[in-house]
Every structure is written in structure tokens, then in C-alpha cells.
mmCIF file of C-alpha atoms in Angstrom:
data_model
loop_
_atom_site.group_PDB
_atom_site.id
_atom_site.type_symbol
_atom_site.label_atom_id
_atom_site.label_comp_id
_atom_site.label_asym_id
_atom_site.label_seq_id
_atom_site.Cartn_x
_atom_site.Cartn_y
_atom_site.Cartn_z
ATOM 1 C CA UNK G 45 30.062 4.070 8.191
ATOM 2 C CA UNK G 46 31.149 3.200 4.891
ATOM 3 C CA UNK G 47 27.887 1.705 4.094
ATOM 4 C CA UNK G 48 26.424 5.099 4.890
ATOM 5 C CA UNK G 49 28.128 6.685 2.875
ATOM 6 C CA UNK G 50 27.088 4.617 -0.329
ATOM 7 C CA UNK G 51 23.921 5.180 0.392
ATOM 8 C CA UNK G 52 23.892 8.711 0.813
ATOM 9 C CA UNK G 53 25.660 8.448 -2.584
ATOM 10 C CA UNK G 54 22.838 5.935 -3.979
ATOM 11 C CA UNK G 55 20.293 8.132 -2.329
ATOM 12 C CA UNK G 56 21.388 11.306 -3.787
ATOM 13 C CA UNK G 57 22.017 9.878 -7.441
ATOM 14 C CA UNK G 58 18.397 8.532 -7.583
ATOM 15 C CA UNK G 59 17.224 12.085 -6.312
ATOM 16 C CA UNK G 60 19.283 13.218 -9.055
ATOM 17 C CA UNK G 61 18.267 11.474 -11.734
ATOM 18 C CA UNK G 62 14.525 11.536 -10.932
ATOM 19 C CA UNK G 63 14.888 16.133 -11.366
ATOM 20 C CA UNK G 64 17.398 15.264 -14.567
ATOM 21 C CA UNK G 65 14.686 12.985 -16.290
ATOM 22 C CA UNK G 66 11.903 15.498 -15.220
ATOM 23 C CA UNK G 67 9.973 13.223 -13.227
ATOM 24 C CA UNK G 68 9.435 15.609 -10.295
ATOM 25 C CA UNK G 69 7.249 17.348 -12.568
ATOM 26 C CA UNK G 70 3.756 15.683 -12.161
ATOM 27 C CA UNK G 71 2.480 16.813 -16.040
ATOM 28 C CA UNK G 72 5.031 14.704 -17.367
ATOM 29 C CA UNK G 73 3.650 11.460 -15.160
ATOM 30 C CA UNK G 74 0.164 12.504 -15.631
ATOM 31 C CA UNK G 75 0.809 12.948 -19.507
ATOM 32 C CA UNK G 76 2.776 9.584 -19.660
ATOM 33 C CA UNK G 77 -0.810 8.152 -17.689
ATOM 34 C CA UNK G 78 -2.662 10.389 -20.342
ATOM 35 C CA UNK G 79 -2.987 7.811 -23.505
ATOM 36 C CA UNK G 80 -6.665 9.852 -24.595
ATOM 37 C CA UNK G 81 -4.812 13.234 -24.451
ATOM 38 C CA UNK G 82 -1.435 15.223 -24.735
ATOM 39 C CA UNK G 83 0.424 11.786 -24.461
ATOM 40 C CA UNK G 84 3.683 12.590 -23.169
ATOM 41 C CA UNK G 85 6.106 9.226 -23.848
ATOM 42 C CA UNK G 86 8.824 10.570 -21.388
ATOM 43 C CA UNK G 87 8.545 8.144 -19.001
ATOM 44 C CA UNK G 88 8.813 5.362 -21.038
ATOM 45 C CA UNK G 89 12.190 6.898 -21.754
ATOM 46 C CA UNK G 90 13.356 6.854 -18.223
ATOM 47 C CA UNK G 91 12.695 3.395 -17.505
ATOM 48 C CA UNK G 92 14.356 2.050 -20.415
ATOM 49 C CA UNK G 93 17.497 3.836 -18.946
ATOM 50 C CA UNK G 94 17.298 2.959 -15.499
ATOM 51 C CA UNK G 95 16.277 -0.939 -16.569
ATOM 52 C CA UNK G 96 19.474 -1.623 -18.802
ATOM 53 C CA UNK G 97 22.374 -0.654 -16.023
ATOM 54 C CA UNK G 98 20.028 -2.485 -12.934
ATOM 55 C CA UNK G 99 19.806 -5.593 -15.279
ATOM 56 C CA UNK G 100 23.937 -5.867 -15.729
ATOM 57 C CA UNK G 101 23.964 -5.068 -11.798
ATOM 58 C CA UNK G 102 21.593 -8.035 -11.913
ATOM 59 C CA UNK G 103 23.706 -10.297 -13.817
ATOM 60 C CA UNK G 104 27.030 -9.108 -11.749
ATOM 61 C CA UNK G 105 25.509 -9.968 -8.636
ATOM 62 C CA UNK G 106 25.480 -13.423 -9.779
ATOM 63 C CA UNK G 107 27.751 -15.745 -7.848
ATOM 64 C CA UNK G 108 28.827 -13.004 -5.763
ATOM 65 C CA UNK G 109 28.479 -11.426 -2.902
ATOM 66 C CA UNK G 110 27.907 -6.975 -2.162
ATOM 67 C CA UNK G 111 31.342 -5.158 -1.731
ATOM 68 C CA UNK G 112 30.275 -4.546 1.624
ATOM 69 C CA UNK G 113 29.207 -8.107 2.761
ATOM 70 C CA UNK G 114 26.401 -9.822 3.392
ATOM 71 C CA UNK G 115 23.962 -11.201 0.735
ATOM 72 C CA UNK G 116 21.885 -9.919 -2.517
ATOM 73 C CA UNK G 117 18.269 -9.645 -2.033
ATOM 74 C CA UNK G 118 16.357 -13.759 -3.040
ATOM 75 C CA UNK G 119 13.439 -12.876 -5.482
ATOM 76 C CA UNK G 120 10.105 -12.401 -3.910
ATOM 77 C CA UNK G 121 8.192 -15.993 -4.239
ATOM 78 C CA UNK G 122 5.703 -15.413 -7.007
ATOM 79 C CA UNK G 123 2.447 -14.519 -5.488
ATOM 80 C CA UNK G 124 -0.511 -12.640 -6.611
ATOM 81 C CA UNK G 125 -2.018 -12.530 -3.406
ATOM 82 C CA UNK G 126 -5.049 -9.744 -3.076
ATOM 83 C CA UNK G 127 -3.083 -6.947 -1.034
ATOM 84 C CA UNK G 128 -0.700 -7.304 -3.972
ATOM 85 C CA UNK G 129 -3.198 -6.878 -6.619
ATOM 86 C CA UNK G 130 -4.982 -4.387 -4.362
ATOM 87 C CA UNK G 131 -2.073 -2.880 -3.412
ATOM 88 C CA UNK G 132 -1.051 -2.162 -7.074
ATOM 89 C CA UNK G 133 -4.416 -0.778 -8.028
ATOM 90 C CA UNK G 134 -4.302 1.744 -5.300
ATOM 91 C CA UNK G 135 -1.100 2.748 -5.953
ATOM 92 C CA UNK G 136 -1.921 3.473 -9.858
ATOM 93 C CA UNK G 137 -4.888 5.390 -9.051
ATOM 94 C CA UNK G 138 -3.347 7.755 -6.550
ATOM 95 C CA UNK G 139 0.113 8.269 -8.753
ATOM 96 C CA UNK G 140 -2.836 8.788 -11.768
ATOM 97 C CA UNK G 141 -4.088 11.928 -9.319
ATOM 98 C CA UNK G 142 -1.780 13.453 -8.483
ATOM 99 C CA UNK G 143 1.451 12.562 -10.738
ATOM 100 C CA UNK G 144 3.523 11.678 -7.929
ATOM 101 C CA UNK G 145 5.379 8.211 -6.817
ATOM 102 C CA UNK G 146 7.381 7.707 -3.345
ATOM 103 C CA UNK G 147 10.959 8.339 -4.806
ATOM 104 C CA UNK G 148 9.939 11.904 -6.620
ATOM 105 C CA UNK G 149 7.570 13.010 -3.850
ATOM 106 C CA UNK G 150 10.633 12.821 -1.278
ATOM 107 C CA UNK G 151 13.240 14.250 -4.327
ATOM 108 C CA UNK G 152 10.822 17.123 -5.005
ATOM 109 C CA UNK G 153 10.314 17.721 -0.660
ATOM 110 C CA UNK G 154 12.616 20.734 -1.242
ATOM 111 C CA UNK G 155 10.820 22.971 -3.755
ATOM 112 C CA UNK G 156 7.559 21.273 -4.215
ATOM 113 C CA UNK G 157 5.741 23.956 -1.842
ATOM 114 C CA UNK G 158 2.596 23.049 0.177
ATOM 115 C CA UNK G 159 1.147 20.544 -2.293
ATOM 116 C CA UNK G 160 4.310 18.429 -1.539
ATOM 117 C CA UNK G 161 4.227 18.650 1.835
ATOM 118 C CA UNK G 162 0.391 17.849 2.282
ATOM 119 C CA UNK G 163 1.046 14.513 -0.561
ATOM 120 C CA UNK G 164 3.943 13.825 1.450
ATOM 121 C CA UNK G 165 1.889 13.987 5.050
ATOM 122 C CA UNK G 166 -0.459 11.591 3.404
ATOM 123 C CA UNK G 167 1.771 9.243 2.041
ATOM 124 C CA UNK G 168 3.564 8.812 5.327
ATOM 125 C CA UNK G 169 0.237 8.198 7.142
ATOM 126 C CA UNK G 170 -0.417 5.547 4.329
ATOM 127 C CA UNK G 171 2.479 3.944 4.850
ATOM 128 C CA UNK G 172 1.915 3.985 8.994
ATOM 129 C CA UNK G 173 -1.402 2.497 8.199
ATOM 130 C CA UNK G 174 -0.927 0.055 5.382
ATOM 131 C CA UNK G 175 0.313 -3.256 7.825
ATOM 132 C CA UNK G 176 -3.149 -2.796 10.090
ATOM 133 C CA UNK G 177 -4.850 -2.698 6.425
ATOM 134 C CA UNK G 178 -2.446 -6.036 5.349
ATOM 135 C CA UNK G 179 -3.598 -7.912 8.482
ATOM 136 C CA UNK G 180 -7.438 -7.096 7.746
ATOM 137 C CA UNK G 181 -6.840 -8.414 4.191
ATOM 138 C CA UNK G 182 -4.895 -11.631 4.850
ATOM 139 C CA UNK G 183 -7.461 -12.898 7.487
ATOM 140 C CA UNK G 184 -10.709 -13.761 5.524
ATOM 141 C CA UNK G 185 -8.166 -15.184 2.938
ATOM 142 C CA UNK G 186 -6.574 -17.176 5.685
ATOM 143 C CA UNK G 187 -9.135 -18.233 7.096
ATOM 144 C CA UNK G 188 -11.182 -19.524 4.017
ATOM 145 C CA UNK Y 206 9.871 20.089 -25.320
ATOM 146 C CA UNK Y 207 11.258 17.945 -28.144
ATOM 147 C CA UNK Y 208 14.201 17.358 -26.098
ATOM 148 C CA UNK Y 209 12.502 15.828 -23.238
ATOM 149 C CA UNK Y 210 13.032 12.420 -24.128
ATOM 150 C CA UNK Y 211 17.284 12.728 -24.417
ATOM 151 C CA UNK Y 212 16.855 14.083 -20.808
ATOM 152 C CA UNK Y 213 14.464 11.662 -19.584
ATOM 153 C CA UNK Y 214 17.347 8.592 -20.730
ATOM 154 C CA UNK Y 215 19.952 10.559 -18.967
ATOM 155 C CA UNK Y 216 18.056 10.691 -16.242
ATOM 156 C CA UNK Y 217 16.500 7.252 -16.099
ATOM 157 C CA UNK Y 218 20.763 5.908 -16.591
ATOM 158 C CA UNK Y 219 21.317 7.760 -13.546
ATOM 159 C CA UNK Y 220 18.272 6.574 -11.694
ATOM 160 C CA UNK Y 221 19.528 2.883 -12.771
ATOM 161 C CA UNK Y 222 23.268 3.128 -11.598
ATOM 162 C CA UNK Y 223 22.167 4.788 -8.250
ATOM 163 C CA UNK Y 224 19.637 1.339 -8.084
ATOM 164 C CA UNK Y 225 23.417 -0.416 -9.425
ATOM 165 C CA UNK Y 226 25.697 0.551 -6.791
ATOM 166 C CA UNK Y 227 23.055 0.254 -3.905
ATOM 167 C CA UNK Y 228 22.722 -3.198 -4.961
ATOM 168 C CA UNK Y 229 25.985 -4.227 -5.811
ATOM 169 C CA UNK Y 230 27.718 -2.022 -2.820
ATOM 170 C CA UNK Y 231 25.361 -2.526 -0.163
ATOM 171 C CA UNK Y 232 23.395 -5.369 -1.380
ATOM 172 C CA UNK Y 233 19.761 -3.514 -1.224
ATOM 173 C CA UNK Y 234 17.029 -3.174 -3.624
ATOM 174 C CA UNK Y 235 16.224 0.399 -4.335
ATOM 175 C CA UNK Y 236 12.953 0.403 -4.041
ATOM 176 C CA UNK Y 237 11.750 4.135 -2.678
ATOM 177 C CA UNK Y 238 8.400 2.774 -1.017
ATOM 178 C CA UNK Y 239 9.874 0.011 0.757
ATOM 179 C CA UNK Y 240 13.060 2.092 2.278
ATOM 180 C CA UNK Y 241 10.789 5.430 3.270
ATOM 181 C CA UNK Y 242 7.445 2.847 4.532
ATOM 182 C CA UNK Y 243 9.846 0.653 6.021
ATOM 183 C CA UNK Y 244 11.185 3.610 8.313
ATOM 184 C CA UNK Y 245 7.543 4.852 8.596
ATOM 185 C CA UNK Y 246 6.107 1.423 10.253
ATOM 186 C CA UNK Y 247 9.431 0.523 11.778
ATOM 187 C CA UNK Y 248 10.097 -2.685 9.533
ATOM 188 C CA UNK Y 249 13.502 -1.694 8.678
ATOM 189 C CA UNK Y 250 15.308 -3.645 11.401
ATOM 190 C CA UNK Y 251 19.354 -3.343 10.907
ATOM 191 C CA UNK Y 252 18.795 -1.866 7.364
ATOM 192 C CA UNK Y 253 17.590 1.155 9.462
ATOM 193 C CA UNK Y 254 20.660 3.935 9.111
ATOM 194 C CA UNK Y 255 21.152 2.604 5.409
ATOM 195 C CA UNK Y 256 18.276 3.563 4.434
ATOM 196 C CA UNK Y 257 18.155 6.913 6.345
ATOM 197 C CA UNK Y 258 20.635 7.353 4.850
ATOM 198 C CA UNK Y 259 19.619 6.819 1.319
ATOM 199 C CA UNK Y 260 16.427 9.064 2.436
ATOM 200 C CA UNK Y 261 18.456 11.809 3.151
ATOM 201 C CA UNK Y 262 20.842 12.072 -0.167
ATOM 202 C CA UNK Y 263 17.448 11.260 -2.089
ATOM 203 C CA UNK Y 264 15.963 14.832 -0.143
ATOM 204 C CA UNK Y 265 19.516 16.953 -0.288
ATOM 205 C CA UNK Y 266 20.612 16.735 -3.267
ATOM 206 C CA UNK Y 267 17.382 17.511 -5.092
ATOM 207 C CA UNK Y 268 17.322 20.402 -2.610
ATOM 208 C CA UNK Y 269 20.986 21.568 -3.634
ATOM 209 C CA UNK Y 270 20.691 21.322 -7.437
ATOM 210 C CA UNK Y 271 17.439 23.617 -7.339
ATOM 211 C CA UNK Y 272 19.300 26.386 -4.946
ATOM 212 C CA UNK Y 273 22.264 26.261 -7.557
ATOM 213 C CA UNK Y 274 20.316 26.557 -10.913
ATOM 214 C CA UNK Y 275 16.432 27.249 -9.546
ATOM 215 C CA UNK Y 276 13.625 27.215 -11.702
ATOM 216 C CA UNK Y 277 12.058 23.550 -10.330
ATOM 217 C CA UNK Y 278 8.270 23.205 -9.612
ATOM 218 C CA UNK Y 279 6.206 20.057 -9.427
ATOM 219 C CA UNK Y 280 3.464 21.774 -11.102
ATOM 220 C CA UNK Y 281 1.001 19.763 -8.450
ATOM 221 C CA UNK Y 282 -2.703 20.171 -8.333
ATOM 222 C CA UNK Y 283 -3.471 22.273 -5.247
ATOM 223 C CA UNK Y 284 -6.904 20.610 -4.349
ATOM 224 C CA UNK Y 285 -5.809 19.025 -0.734
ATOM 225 C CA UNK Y 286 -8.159 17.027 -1.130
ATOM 226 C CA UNK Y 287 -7.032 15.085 -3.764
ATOM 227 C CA UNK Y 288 -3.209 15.389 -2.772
ATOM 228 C CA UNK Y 289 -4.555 13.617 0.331
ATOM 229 C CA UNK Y 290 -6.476 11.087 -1.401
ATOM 230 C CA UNK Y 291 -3.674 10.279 -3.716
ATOM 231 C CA UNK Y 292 -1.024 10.315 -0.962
ATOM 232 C CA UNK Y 293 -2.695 7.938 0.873
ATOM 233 C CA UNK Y 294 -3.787 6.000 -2.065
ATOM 234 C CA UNK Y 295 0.219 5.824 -2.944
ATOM 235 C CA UNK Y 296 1.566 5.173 0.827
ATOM 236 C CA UNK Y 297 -1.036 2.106 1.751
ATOM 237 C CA UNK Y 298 -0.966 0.960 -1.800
ATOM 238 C CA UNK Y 299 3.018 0.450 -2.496
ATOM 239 C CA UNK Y 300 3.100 -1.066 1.037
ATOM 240 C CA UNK Y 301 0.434 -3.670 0.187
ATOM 241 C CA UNK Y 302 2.090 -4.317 -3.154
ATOM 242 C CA UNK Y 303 5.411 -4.615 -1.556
ATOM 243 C CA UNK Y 304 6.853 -1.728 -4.101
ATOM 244 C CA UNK Y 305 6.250 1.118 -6.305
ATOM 245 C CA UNK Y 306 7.776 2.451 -9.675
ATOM 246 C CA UNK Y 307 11.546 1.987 -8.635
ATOM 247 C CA UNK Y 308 11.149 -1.130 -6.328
ATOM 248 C CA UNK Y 309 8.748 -2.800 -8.810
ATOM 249 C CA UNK Y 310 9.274 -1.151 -11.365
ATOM 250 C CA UNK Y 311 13.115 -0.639 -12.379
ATOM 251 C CA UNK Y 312 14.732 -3.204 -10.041
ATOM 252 C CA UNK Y 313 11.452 -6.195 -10.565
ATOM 253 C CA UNK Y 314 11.525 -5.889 -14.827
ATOM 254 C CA UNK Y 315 15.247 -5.415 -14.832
ATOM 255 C CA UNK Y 316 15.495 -8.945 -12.846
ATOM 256 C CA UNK Y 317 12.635 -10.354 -14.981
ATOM 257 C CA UNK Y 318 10.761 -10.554 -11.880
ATOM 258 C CA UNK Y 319 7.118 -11.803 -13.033
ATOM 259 C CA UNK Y 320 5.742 -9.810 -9.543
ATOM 260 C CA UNK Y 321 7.872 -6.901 -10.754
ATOM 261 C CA UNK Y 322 6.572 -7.192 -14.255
ATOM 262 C CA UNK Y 323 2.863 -7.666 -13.099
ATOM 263 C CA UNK Y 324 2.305 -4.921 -10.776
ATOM 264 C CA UNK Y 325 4.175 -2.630 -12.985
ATOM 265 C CA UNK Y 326 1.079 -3.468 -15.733
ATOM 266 C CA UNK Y 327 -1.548 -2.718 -13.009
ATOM 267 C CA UNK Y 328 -0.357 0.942 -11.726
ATOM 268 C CA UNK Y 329 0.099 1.601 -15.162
ATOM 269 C CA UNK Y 330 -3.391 0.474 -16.322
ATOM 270 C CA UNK Y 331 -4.952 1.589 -12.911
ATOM 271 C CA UNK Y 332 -3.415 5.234 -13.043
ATOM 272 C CA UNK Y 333 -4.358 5.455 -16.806
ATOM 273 C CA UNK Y 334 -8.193 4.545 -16.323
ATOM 274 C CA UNK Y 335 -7.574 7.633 -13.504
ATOM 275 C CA UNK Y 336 -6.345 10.107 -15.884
ATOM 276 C CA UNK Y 337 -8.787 9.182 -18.496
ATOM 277 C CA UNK Y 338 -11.511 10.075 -15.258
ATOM 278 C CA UNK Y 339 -9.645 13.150 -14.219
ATOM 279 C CA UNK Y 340 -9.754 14.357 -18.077
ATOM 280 C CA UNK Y 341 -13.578 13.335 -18.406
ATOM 281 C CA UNK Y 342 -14.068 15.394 -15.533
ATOM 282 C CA UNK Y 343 -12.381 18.507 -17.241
ATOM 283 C CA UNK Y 344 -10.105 18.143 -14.200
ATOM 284 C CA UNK Y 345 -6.657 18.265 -16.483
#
């Protein structure tokens, strides 16, 4: 129960921060994307915040174990693998169209109207889709 | 406008101790694609109600802040198609990837993850060259 309840609180925080920093708003992505335009460096801003108190959570975690129990997540081994390259290329051109990223999309769900609703519609089919679509690109590779 | 940026930090040190204490409390990366796909696709095995969970604060209190003070719109295009296009585009692709802008993103750089660090370059670069295309178009 306890473990829910931190990550309501985790949850909630993140949702937070995302409306705070103005990231629900899709001109401020689209303007950070928009280097041969209104370049908007906002974003820039908001990762340099978030990256400085996950890196000391980074360093805590070492040698220990979370409050709760259990273990901290090992490192992904370092592959560039093609749905990983793929993966990332697909991702940057559909956050480039329409300004929106998993975490705001669901933190905007509440007041983002229809447009929400339909990106969010297609982003859950994407993710229902995308292991079919990982299987189809790891067996040529495989194979070969 | 010109206060943007003082927001945006504020914002960005809350998005990184929410990323803290999930790690550090519950031991989880905070990585939005990976705890909303994983739920999707049913990958999420006995993280399952944690991340729910998470889901569920990361919807409400959004929802609660905007009832108190108002005023919040995501200023999205309307063209369904390309909210379509895009949301698939953004679902498969931060499955494929294994993460988006907060699993990749803040939790990968912030652990000098080279994967992290990588994939972070191409959305960037990949969602630029579509911006640049969307304002060629006259579409911005």
C-alpha cells in the first residue's frame, strides 16, 4: 500500500512539474524543436533541472538498496540495436508534430480537449502495437 | 514570456525529485513511456499497481491544479490526422527505443547512460528536421 502511495505522490509531482515548467503546452516543445524559427530555449531549462536532483538520486542509490525493498534498476547493456535507433527516430518525428511526449500527453488528459484525447488514442494503440513491430524488426537481424 | 525560463527550472526540479523519490522510494525508473506502454501491452508484471498508480497522480493532479487556477490549454494542432500520425509515431517509437524524454531523457543523461545520452540526440535531431518540414510547409 505504501508503495502506492509513493507513487501516486511521484506520479502527481511529475504531472506537476511538467504544467509548472509549461511543457503541456506544445508551442513551447515545438519552439524548443524550432532552431530555423521563434527558438524557444525553455526546454533546455527544464532538463537541466530535472537532471541535477535524478543524478544525486543516482549517486545515493549507490550501495544501497530503495526504502521500500527490493533493488535499483542495472543499466540497460549498451546497444544500438535498429528498433532502438528506429525507435528514437520515430519518436522525434511524431513529438516534432505534434509537441507532445508520453508524460505531458497523459498530464495534459484533463484539459487538453479533443486533440488530447485523439493523440492520446493513438499513442495507446502505438504502444499496443509496438512489440508485434519489435518482433518483425529483430528477425531479419537475427537471422542474418 | 521572459520569465519562462525561471518557470521552466522550477518545473524541471520538480519533474527531477518526483523521478528522485520514485527511484530512491520505490526503486523504479520514471520513465513515462515505459510505465503507461508497459500497462498498454501488459509487460508490467508485479510493477503493475505501482505504476497505475503513478498513472493516475500523473492524470489528477494536472486535472486539479487547472480546476483551481484554470486558464491551461495545450494549444495542439487540430488536424486528426496528424495528432494520429504523431501519436502513433510517439507510442511505437518510445516502445522500440525502450524510453522517451523522461525515461531516456532525464533518468539515462542524469546516470550518464550512453543509450540515454544517444537516443536523447536522435529525438532531438529527428523532431527538429520535423519542425524545420512543418515550417517549410507554412504548417507553424
Amino acid at each position: 500500500m505504501i508503495r502506492l502511495v509513493f507513487a501516486v505522490l511521484a506520479g502527481g509531482l511529475f504531472g506537476a512539474g511538467l504544467l509548472v515548467s509549461g511543457m503541456t503546452d506544445t508551442r513551447k516543445v515545438q519552439g524548443w524543436l524550432d532552431l530555423f524559427g521563434n527558438w524557444d530555449p525553455t526546454l533546455a531549462f527544464v532538463m537541466g533541472g530535472a537532471i541535477v536532483p535524478m543524478a544525486a538520486a543516482w549517486l545515493l542509490s549507490k550501495g544501497r538498496t530503495p526504502s521500500l525493498g527490493g533493488t535499483f534498476p542495472a543499466a540497460a547493456p549498451t546497444v544500438f540495436d535498429r528498433p532502438f535507433v528506429m525507435g528514437s527516430v520515430l519518436f522525434g518525428v511524431g513529438w516534432g508534430l505534434a509537441g507532445l511526449c508520453p508524460g505531458p500527453a497523459l498530464a495534459s488528459l484533463s484539459f487538453g480537449g479533443t486533440s488530447g484525447l485523439v493523440f492520446f488514442a493513438a499513442l495507446v494503440a502505438g504502444f499496443a502495437v509496438a512489440p508485434p513491430v519489435r518482433r518483425t524488426l529483430d528477425g531479419p537481424a537475427k537471422a542474418a | 514570456m521572459h520569465m519562462d525560463w525561471i518557470y521552466g527550472l522550477l518545473g524541471g526540479l520538480m519533474i527531477g525529485c518526483a523521478g528522485a523519490v520514485f527511484l530512491l522510494v520505490n526503486g523504479r525508473v520514471m520513465g513515462a513511456s515505459g510505465i503507461a506502454g508497459s500497462l498498454v501491452d501488459g509487460s508490467a508484471g508485479k510493477a503493475k499497481g505501482e505504476r497505475l498508480a503513478f498513472v493516475i497522480g500523473l492524470i489528477a493532479v494536472p486535472a486539479v491544479i487547472v480546476l483551481l487556477r484554470g486558464g491551461a490549454s495545450t494549444y495542439a494542432t487540430t488536424n486528426l490526422a496528424v495528432l494520429v500520425a504523431a501519436g502513433l509515431c510517439v507510442g511505437v517509437g518510445t516502445r522500440l527505443a525502450n524510453g522517451c524524454t523522461s525515461g531516456h531523457g532525464v533518468c539515462g543523461i542524469s546516470r550518464l547512460s550512453m543509450r540515454g545520452i544517444v537516443a536523447t540526440l536522435i529525438y532531438i535531431g529527428a523532431g527538429g528536421v520535423t519542425v524545420a518540414i512543418l515550417r517549410m510547409m507554412g504548417a507553424l
